Amino acid sequence: MPKSYTEILRDLRASVPELSPLEVELALERRPDTLILDVREESEWEQGHIPDASFIPRGYLEQSIEGETTDHDRPIVTYCAEGIRSLFAARTLQEMGYANVASMAGGFRAWKAHGLPWKTPVAFTTEQRQRYSRHLLIPEVGAEGQKRLLDSKVLLLGAGGLGSPAALYLAAAGVGTIGIVDFDTVDLSNLQRQVIHTTERVGTKKTESARTAINALNPEVRVVLHEEVLDDSNVERLIAGYDVILDGTDTFETRYTLNDAAVAAGIPVVHASVFRFEGQLTVFVPYEGPCYRCLYPTPPPPELAPGCSVAGVLGVVPGIMGMLQTNEALKLLLGVGDSLAGRLVIFDALDASFTELRLRRDPACPVCSDAAREARAAGRPLPIPAAAGAAPAAGQPFVLGGRGVIA
């Protein structure tokens, strides 16, 4: 027998539990894993939605729900504008085997009428939606994550082999502000690995060359240039306000200076270095893992740490390590995945292998130990050894003599 709309609605209400907005709020308190599913159209979602709700328009529900959850016992509450479409959506989920489904009576209108919290989604321009469309599709990034990237600030120390790919991929990802510290000019010998520069820009400042490439890729990115050498006199000023620092420096002295200031400022540092066919990578998150001085309490002698201008480097190796640095930076900015804090990755290009070593904080570290932290908080000077005389080390070999290493 054919059924009228009223009869269909009556049957739905007989088979689908309905919860009031207050009951939905209570269900979230009792079961934080409850999936709140907005089944309205995109134009409605953009006018406001329940915080942490997932969005699947009713017309895409069957084909998209398993991308949101495959747990058929997970509590699900559907909602729409007034509580009708959500009944149909909940019934569909029941037919697909989801056993704990309810619909919110009165829909989003009732939720707002009860004075419950709601939010409007991040607003993007049409061009931004197209540019970052692949990020917006990833649940771990989405609109909120992309907005976080657009509001982020990353500092690159060096626009060379490591900084070149990092700058390009950070810009492509939509990191809003990229600072670059470099005092050098583009040389023809740089172009074998420093892919952000071009033959036409030989002789120009690396910072200017990098900005040209970055803004050609993404004009929205704000590029801040620091044409100076990082040292004790300016390090606090240079790193201030940045969320993450990518270390592409080439001397131990500069690395120690950066490390000590970054620990004091609480800024994570993504460190990488290369040597011929090898690269190493780790992340220093203040007080969550070891710092650079834990790994290298003292610099190795000059003969064990020749720069790439002396030892050479396969051009693609810094490219690989720079992209891995970018990956770690994006994870930190988005708050996803597991960072390399407490782990050191060693890459060998000759056999395409990755070796991982576990690291720990040195309990006697003069910079990041508990005693050093207390001394810093009390305004007492830290007993930090000088790093004067450290050798150039853009291609430092892997001398793991520090007390922070556990093989």
CSV table of C-alpha atoms in Angstrom, one decimal:
chain,number,residue,atom,x,y,z
A,1,MET,CA,0.0,0.0,0.0
A,2,PRO,CA,1.3,3.5,-0.9
A,3,LYS,CA,2.0,5.7,2.2
A,4,SER,CA,1.6,9.3,2.6
A,5,TYR,CA,4.4,11.6,3.9
A,6,THR,CA,2.6,11.8,7.3
A,7,GLU,CA,2.5,8.0,7.5
A,8,ILE,CA,6.2,7.6,6.5
A,9,LEU,CA,7.1,10.2,9.2
A,10,ARG,CA,5.1,8.4,11.8
A,11,ASP,CA,6.8,5.1,11.0
A,12,LEU,CA,10.2,6.8,11.2
A,13,ARG,CA,9.5,8.2,14.6
A,14,ALA,CA,8.4,4.7,15.7
A,15,SER,CA,11.7,3.1,14.7
A,16,VAL,CA,14.2,5.9,15.2
A,17,PRO,CA,14.9,7.3,18.8
A,18,GLU,CA,14.7,11.0,19.1
A,19,LEU,CA,16.7,13.0,21.6
A,20,SER,CA,16.2,16.6,22.6
A,21,PRO,CA,19.1,19.0,22.3
A,22,LEU,CA,19.7,18.8,26.1
A,23,GLU,CA,19.6,15.0,25.9
A,24,VAL,CA,22.2,15.2,23.1
A,25,GLU,CA,24.4,17.4,25.2
A,26,LEU,CA,24.1,14.9,28.1
A,27,ALA,CA,24.9,12.0,25.8
A,28,LEU,CA,28.1,13.8,24.7
A,29,GLU,CA,29.1,14.2,28.4
A,30,ARG,CA,28.5,10.5,29.0
A,31,ARG,CA,30.0,9.2,25.8
A,32,PRO,CA,32.5,11.7,24.3
A,33,ASP,CA,33.0,9.4,21.4
A,34,THR,CA,29.4,10.0,20.3
A,35,LEU,CA,29.4,11.0,16.6
A,36,ILE,CA,27.3,14.1,16.0
A,37,LEU,CA,26.5,14.0,12.3
A,38,ASP,CA,25.2,17.1,10.4
A,39,VAL,CA,23.2,16.0,7.4
A,40,ARG,CA,22.2,19.5,6.1
A,41,GLU,CA,23.5,21.1,2.9
A,42,GLU,CA,26.8,22.9,2.7
A,43,SER,CA,25.2,26.4,2.6
A,44,GLU,CA,23.4,25.6,5.9
A,45,TRP,CA,26.6,24.2,7.5
A,46,GLU,CA,28.4,27.4,6.6
A,47,GLN,CA,25.9,29.4,8.6
A,48,GLY,CA,26.7,27.6,11.8
A,49,HIS,CA,27.0,24.1,13.3
A,50,ILE,CA,27.5,22.2,16.5
A,51,PRO,CA,31.1,22.2,17.6
A,52,ASP,CA,33.0,19.0,16.7
A,53,ALA,CA,30.1,17.8,14.5
A,54,SER,CA,31.0,15.9,11.4
A,55,PHE,CA,29.4,17.1,8.1
A,56,ILE,CA,28.0,14.7,5.5
A,57,PRO,CA,25.1,16.0,3.4
A,58,ARG,CA,22.1,13.7,3.4
A,59,GLY,CA,22.6,13.0,-0.3
A,60,TYR,CA,26.1,11.6,0.3
A,61,LEU,CA,25.5,9.7,3.5
A,62,GLU,CA,25.5,6.2,2.2
A,63,GLN,CA,28.7,6.6,0.2
A,64,SER,CA,30.5,8.7,2.8
A,65,ILE,CA,29.6,7.4,6.3
A,66,GLU,CA,32.3,4.7,6.3
A,67,GLY,CA,34.9,7.3,5.8
A,68,GLU,CA,33.8,8.8,9.1
A,69,THR,CA,33.3,5.7,11.1
A,70,THR,CA,33.1,1.9,10.5
A,71,ASP,CA,32.3,1.1,14.1
A,72,HIS,CA,28.7,0.0,13.9
A,73,ASP,CA,28.2,0.1,17.7
A,74,ARG,CA,29.4,3.7,18.1
A,75,PRO,CA,26.7,6.1,19.2
A,76,ILE,CA,25.5,8.4,16.4
A,77,VAL,CA,23.2,11.4,16.6
A,78,THR,CA,22.1,12.9,13.3
A,79,TYR,CA,20.7,16.4,13.0
A,80,CYS,CA,19.4,18.8,10.3
A,81,ALA,CA,17.7,22.1,10.4
A,82,GLU,CA,14.4,21.1,12.1
A,83,GLY,CA,14.7,17.3,12.7
A,84,ILE,CA,13.1,15.8,9.7
A,85,ARG,CA,15.9,15.0,7.3
A,86,SER,CA,17.9,13.7,10.2
A,87,LEU,CA,15.1,11.1,10.8
A,88,PHE,CA,15.5,9.8,7.3
A,89,ALA,CA,19.3,9.8,7.7
A,90,ALA,CA,19.2,7.9,11.0
A,91,ARG,CA,16.9,5.3,9.4
A,92,THR,CA,19.3,4.8,6.5
A,93,LEU,CA,22.2,4.3,9.0
A,94,GLN,CA,20.1,1.7,10.8
A,95,GLU,CA,19.5,-0.1,7.5
A,96,MET,CA,23.3,-0.1,7.0
A,97,GLY,CA,23.9,-1.9,10.3
A,98,TYR,CA,24.6,1.0,12.7
A,99,ALA,CA,23.0,-0.1,15.9
A,100,ASN,CA,23.1,2.9,18.1
A,101,VAL,CA,21.5,5.8,16.1
A,102,ALA,CA,19.3,8.6,17.1
A,103,SER,CA,18.0,11.8,15.6
A,104,MET,CA,17.9,15.2,17.3
A,105,ALA,CA,14.4,16.5,17.7
A,106,GLY,CA,14.0,20.1,16.5
A,107,GLY,CA,17.3,20.1,14.7
A,108,PHE,CA,19.9,22.9,14.8
A,109,ARG,CA,17.2,25.5,15.3
A,110,ALA,CA,16.2,23.9,18.6
A,111,TRP,CA,19.8,23.5,19.6
A,112,LYS,CA,20.4,27.3,19.2
A,113,ALA,CA,17.1,28.1,20.9
A,114,HIS,CA,18.3,26.2,24.0
A,115,GLY,CA,21.4,28.5,24.1
A,116,LEU,CA,23.7,25.6,23.5
A,117,PRO,CA,27.1,26.4,21.9
A,118,TRP,CA,27.5,26.5,18.2
A,119,LYS,CA,30.1,27.9,15.8
A,120,THR,CA,30.5,29.1,12.2
A,121,PRO,CA,33.1,27.3,10.1
A,122,VAL,CA,36.3,28.9,8.9
A,123,ALA,CA,35.7,31.2,5.9
A,124,PHE,CA,37.8,30.7,2.9
A,125,THR,CA,37.9,32.6,-0.4
A,126,THR,CA,37.0,30.7,-3.5
A,127,GLU,CA,40.6,30.7,-4.5
A,128,GLN,CA,41.7,29.3,-1.1
A,129,ARG,CA,39.1,26.6,-1.3
A,130,GLN,CA,40.5,25.5,-4.6
A,131,ARG,CA,44.2,25.9,-3.7
A,132,TYR,CA,43.9,23.9,-0.5
A,133,SER,CA,41.1,21.6,-1.6
A,134,ARG,CA,43.2,18.4,-1.0
A,135,HIS,CA,43.9,19.5,2.6
A,136,LEU,CA,40.3,20.3,3.2
A,137,LEU,CA,39.4,16.7,2.2
A,138,ILE,CA,41.6,15.2,4.9
A,139,PRO,CA,39.8,14.8,8.3
A,140,GLU,CA,43.1,15.4,10.2
A,141,VAL,CA,43.5,18.8,8.5
A,142,GLY,CA,40.2,20.0,7.2
A,143,ALA,CA,39.1,23.6,7.5
A,144,GLU,CA,40.2,24.1,11.0
A,145,GLY,CA,43.7,22.7,10.3
A,146,GLN,CA,44.1,24.8,7.2
A,147,LYS,CA,43.1,27.9,9.1
A,148,ARG,CA,45.8,26.9,11.7
A,149,LEU,CA,48.4,26.7,8.9
A,150,LEU,CA,47.3,30.1,7.5
A,151,ASP,CA,47.8,31.6,10.9
A,152,SER,CA,51.1,29.9,11.6
A,153,LYS,CA,54.6,31.3,11.5
A,154,VAL,CA,57.7,29.2,10.6
A,155,LEU,CA,61.3,30.4,10.7
A,156,LEU,CA,63.8,28.9,8.3
A,157,LEU,CA,67.4,29.2,9.3
A,158,GLY,CA,69.1,29.1,5.9
A,159,ALA,CA,67.8,29.2,2.3
A,160,GLY,CA,70.1,26.5,1.1
A,161,GLY,CA,69.8,22.8,0.4
A,162,LEU,CA,67.6,22.1,3.4
A,163,GLY,CA,65.7,25.3,3.4
A,164,SER,CA,64.9,25.3,-0.4
A,165,PRO,CA,62.4,22.4,-0.4
A,166,ALA,CA,61.1,23.3,3.0
A,167,ALA,CA,60.3,26.8,2.0
A,168,LEU,CA,58.4,25.7,-1.1
A,169,TYR,CA,56.4,23.0,0.6
A,170,LEU,CA,55.5,25.2,3.6
A,171,ALA,CA,54.3,27.8,1.1
A,172,ALA,CA,52.4,25.3,-0.9
A,173,ALA,CA,50.7,24.0,2.3
A,174,GLY,CA,49.6,27.5,3.1
A,175,VAL,CA,51.8,28.4,6.1
A,176,GLY,CA,50.9,32.1,6.5
A,177,THR,CA,54.2,33.6,7.5
A,178,ILE,CA,57.7,32.2,6.6
A,179,GLY,CA,60.7,33.9,8.0
A,180,ILE,CA,64.1,33.3,6.3
A,181,VAL,CA,67.5,34.0,8.0
A,182,ASP,CA,70.3,34.0,5.5
A,183,PHE,CA,73.1,36.5,4.7
A,184,ASP,CA,74.6,34.8,1.6
A,185,THR,CA,74.1,35.3,-2.1
A,186,VAL,CA,73.2,32.8,-4.8
A,187,ASP,CA,76.2,31.1,-6.3
A,188,LEU,CA,76.3,28.8,-9.3
A,189,SER,CA,77.6,25.9,-7.2
A,190,ASN,CA,74.4,26.2,-5.0
A,191,LEU,CA,72.1,25.2,-7.9
A,192,GLN,CA,73.0,21.5,-7.7
A,193,ARG,CA,70.9,21.2,-4.6
A,194,GLN,CA,69.3,24.6,-3.6
A,195,VAL,CA,66.3,24.3,-5.9
A,196,ILE,CA,64.5,27.4,-4.7
A,197,HIS,CA,67.1,29.5,-6.6
A,198,THR,CA,67.7,29.8,-10.4
A,199,THR,CA,70.5,30.5,-12.8
A,200,GLU,CA,68.9,34.0,-13.5
A,201,ARG,CA,69.2,34.9,-9.8
A,202,VAL,CA,72.9,34.0,-9.4
A,203,GLY,CA,74.5,36.9,-7.5
A,204,THR,CA,71.3,38.0,-5.8
A,205,LYS,CA,70.6,37.7,-2.0
A,206,LYS,CA,69.3,34.2,-1.2
A,207,THR,CA,66.6,35.7,0.9
A,208,GLU,CA,65.3,37.8,-2.0
A,209,SER,CA,65.6,34.8,-4.4
A,210,ALA,CA,63.7,32.6,-2.0
A,211,ARG,CA,60.9,35.2,-1.6
A,212,THR,CA,60.5,35.5,-5.3
A,213,ALA,CA,60.1,31.7,-5.6
A,214,ILE,CA,57.7,31.4,-2.6
A,215,ASN,CA,55.4,34.2,-3.8
A,216,ALA,CA,55.4,32.9,-7.3
A,217,LEU,CA,54.1,29.6,-5.9
A,218,ASN,CA,51.7,31.2,-3.3
A,219,PRO,CA,51.2,34.9,-3.3
A,220,GLU,CA,49.3,34.8,0.0
A,221,VAL,CA,52.4,33.8,2.0
A,222,ARG,CA,54.0,36.7,4.0
A,223,VAL,CA,57.8,36.3,3.7
A,224,VAL,CA,59.9,38.0,6.3
A,225,LEU,CA,63.5,38.4,5.4
A,226,HIS,CA,66.4,38.5,7.9
A,227,GLU,CA,69.6,39.3,6.1
A,228,GLU,CA,72.0,38.7,9.0
A,229,VAL,CA,74.0,36.1,10.7
A,230,LEU,CA,72.3,34.5,13.7
A,231,ASP,CA,74.4,34.8,16.9
A,232,ASP,CA,74.0,35.5,20.6
A,233,SER,CA,73.3,39.2,20.0
A,234,ASN,CA,70.2,38.7,17.8
A,235,VAL,CA,68.9,35.1,18.3
A,236,GLU,CA,66.1,36.0,20.8
A,237,ARG,CA,64.8,38.8,18.4
A,238,LEU,CA,65.0,36.6,15.3
A,239,ILE,CA,63.1,33.6,16.7
A,240,ALA,CA,60.5,35.6,18.7
A,241,GLY,CA,56.9,35.0,17.6
A,242,TYR,CA,57.5,31.9,15.5
A,243,ASP,CA,55.7,28.7,16.1
A,244,VAL,CA,58.3,26.3,14.7
A,245,ILE,CA,62.0,26.7,13.6
A,246,LEU,CA,63.6,24.6,10.8
A,247,ASP,CA,67.3,24.4,11.4
A,248,GLY,CA,69.3,24.4,8.2
A,249,THR,CA,72.4,26.0,9.8
A,250,ASP,CA,75.9,24.9,9.0
A,251,THR,CA,78.0,25.4,12.1
A,252,PHE,CA,77.9,23.8,15.5
A,253,GLU,CA,78.3,27.2,17.2
A,254,THR,CA,75.1,28.5,15.5
A,255,ARG,CA,73.2,25.3,16.4
A,256,TYR,CA,74.1,25.7,20.0
A,257,THR,CA,73.1,29.3,20.0
A,258,LEU,CA,69.8,28.4,18.4
A,259,ASN,CA,69.2,25.5,20.7
A,260,ASP,CA,69.7,27.4,23.9
A,261,ALA,CA,67.5,30.3,22.8
A,262,ALA,CA,64.7,28.0,21.5
A,263,VAL,CA,64.6,26.0,24.7
A,264,ALA,CA,64.3,29.2,26.7
A,265,ALA,CA,61.5,30.5,24.4
A,266,GLY,CA,59.7,27.1,24.3
A,267,ILE,CA,59.8,26.9,20.5
A,268,PRO,CA,60.2,23.5,18.8
A,269,VAL,CA,63.2,23.1,16.4
A,270,VAL,CA,63.2,20.6,13.5
A,271,HIS,CA,66.8,19.8,12.9
A,272,ALA,CA,68.4,18.2,9.9
A,273,SER,CA,72.0,17.9,8.5
A,274,VAL,CA,73.6,16.1,5.6
A,275,PHE,CA,76.9,14.5,4.7
A,276,ARG,CA,77.6,13.1,1.2
A,277,PHE,CA,75.0,10.3,0.8
A,278,GLU,CA,73.6,10.6,4.3
A,279,GLY,CA,71.2,12.7,6.3
A,280,GLN,CA,69.9,12.9,9.8
A,281,LEU,CA,66.7,14.3,11.2
A,282,THR,CA,65.2,14.9,14.6
A,283,VAL,CA,62.9,17.3,16.5
A,284,PHE,CA,63.8,19.1,19.6
A,285,VAL,CA,60.6,20.0,21.6
A,286,PRO,CA,61.6,21.8,24.8
A,287,TYR,CA,61.3,19.6,27.9
A,288,GLU,CA,59.4,16.9,26.0
A,289,GLY,CA,62.6,15.3,24.6
A,290,PRO,CA,66.3,15.9,24.4
A,291,CYS,CA,67.8,19.2,23.0
A,292,TYR,CA,70.7,19.6,20.7
A,293,ARG,CA,73.2,19.7,23.6
A,294,CYS,CA,71.9,16.4,24.9
A,295,LEU,CA,72.8,14.9,21.5
A,296,TYR,CA,76.1,16.8,21.1
A,297,PRO,CA,77.4,18.0,24.4
A,298,THR,CA,80.6,19.2,22.7
A,299,PRO,CA,81.4,19.7,19.0
A,300,PRO,CA,83.5,17.1,17.2
A,301,PRO,CA,87.0,18.1,16.0
A,302,PRO,CA,87.1,19.9,12.6
A,303,GLU,CA,88.5,16.9,10.7
A,304,LEU,CA,85.4,14.9,11.6
A,305,ALA,CA,83.0,17.6,10.5
A,306,PRO,CA,83.9,18.9,7.1
A,307,GLY,CA,81.4,21.1,5.3
A,308,CYS,CA,79.8,20.1,2.0
A,309,SER,CA,82.1,22.5,0.2
A,310,VAL,CA,84.9,20.2,1.3
A,311,ALA,CA,83.3,16.8,1.6
A,312,GLY,CA,80.6,17.2,-1.1
A,313,VAL,CA,77.0,16.1,-1.0
A,314,LEU,CA,74.6,14.3,-3.4
A,315,GLY,CA,72.3,17.1,-4.4
A,316,VAL,CA,69.0,15.1,-3.7
A,317,VAL,CA,69.9,14.3,-0.1
A,318,PRO,CA,69.3,17.7,1.4
A,319,GLY,CA,66.2,17.8,-0.7
A,320,ILE,CA,64.9,14.6,0.9
A,321,MET,CA,65.9,15.8,4.4
A,322,GLY,CA,64.4,19.3,3.8
A,323,MET,CA,61.0,17.7,2.8
A,324,LEU,CA,61.1,15.5,5.9
A,325,GLN,CA,61.8,18.6,8.0
A,326,THR,CA,58.7,20.1,6.5
A,327,ASN,CA,56.6,17.1,7.2
A,328,GLU,CA,57.6,17.3,10.9
A,329,ALA,CA,56.9,21.0,11.0
A,330,LEU,CA,53.4,20.5,9.5
A,331,LYS,CA,52.7,17.8,12.0
A,332,LEU,CA,53.7,20.1,14.9
A,333,LEU,CA,51.6,23.0,13.5
A,334,LEU,CA,48.5,20.8,13.0
A,335,GLY,CA,48.9,18.8,16.2
A,336,VAL,CA,48.7,15.4,14.4
A,337,GLY,CA,50.8,12.3,14.3
A,338,ASP,CA,53.9,11.5,16.4
A,339,SER,CA,56.8,13.9,16.1
A,340,LEU,CA,60.4,12.8,16.0
A,341,ALA,CA,61.0,14.3,19.5
A,342,GLY,CA,63.2,11.7,21.2
A,343,ARG,CA,64.0,9.9,18.0
A,344,LEU,CA,66.9,10.4,15.5
A,345,VAL,CA,66.4,9.2,11.9
A,346,ILE,CA,69.4,8.5,9.8
A,347,PHE,CA,68.9,8.2,6.0
A,348,ASP,CA,71.4,6.4,3.7
A,349,ALA,CA,70.8,7.3,0.1
A,350,LEU,CA,73.0,4.5,-1.2
A,351,ASP,CA,70.7,1.8,0.0
A,352,ALA,CA,67.6,3.9,0.6
A,353,SER,CA,67.5,2.9,4.2
A,354,PHE,CA,66.2,4.7,7.3
A,355,THR,CA,67.7,3.8,10.7
A,356,GLU,CA,66.0,5.1,13.9
A,357,LEU,CA,67.7,5.7,17.2
A,358,ARG,CA,65.9,6.5,20.4
A,359,LEU,CA,67.1,9.6,22.3
A,360,ARG,CA,66.6,10.7,25.8
A,361,ARG,CA,67.2,14.0,27.7
A,362,ASP,CA,70.5,14.2,29.4
A,363,PRO,CA,69.6,14.7,33.1
A,364,ALA,CA,72.8,16.8,33.5
A,365,CYS,CA,72.2,18.9,30.4
A,366,PRO,CA,73.1,22.6,31.1
A,367,VAL,CA,70.2,23.8,29.0
A,368,CYS,CA,67.1,21.5,29.2
A,369,SER,CA,67.6,19.5,32.4
A,370,ASP,CA,65.2,20.1,35.3
A,371,ALA,CA,67.9,21.9,37.2
A,372,ALA,CA,68.5,24.2,34.2
A,373,ARG,CA,64.8,24.9,33.9
A,374,GLU,CA,64.6,25.8,37.6
A,375,ALA,CA,67.6,28.1,37.3
A,376,ARG,CA,66.2,29.8,34.2
A,377,ALA,CA,62.9,30.4,36.1
A,378,ALA,CA,64.7,31.8,39.0
A,379,GLY,CA,66.8,34.1,36.8
A,380,ARG,CA,70.1,32.4,37.7
A,381,PRO,CA,72.8,32.0,35.0
A,382,LEU,CA,73.1,28.6,33.3
A,383,PRO,CA,76.5,26.8,33.2
A,384,ILE,CA,76.6,26.5,29.4
A,385,PRO,CA,79.9,25.6,27.9
A,386,ALA,CA,81.2,27.8,25.1
A,387,ALA,CA,81.1,26.3,21.6
A,388,ALA,CA,83.8,28.6,20.2
A,389,GLY,CA,86.0,27.0,17.5
A,390,ALA,CA,83.3,24.7,16.3
A,391,ALA,CA,83.9,23.5,12.8
A,392,PRO,CA,81.6,24.0,9.8
A,393,ALA,CA,79.1,21.1,9.9
A,394,ALA,CA,76.6,21.3,7.1
A,395,GLY,CA,77.9,17.9,6.3
A,396,GLN,CA,78.6,16.7,9.8
A,397,PRO,CA,79.1,12.9,10.1
A,398,PHE,CA,77.1,11.1,12.7
A,399,VAL,CA,79.2,11.3,15.8
A,400,LEU,CA,76.8,10.2,18.4
A,401,GLY,CA,78.9,10.5,21.5
A,402,GLY,CA,76.4,12.4,23.5
A,403,ARG,CA,74.8,11.2,26.7
A,404,GLY,CA,71.4,11.7,25.2
A,405,VAL,CA,71.6,8.7,22.8
A,406,ILE,CA,70.2,5.3,23.4
A,407,ALA,CA,70.9,2.9,20.5
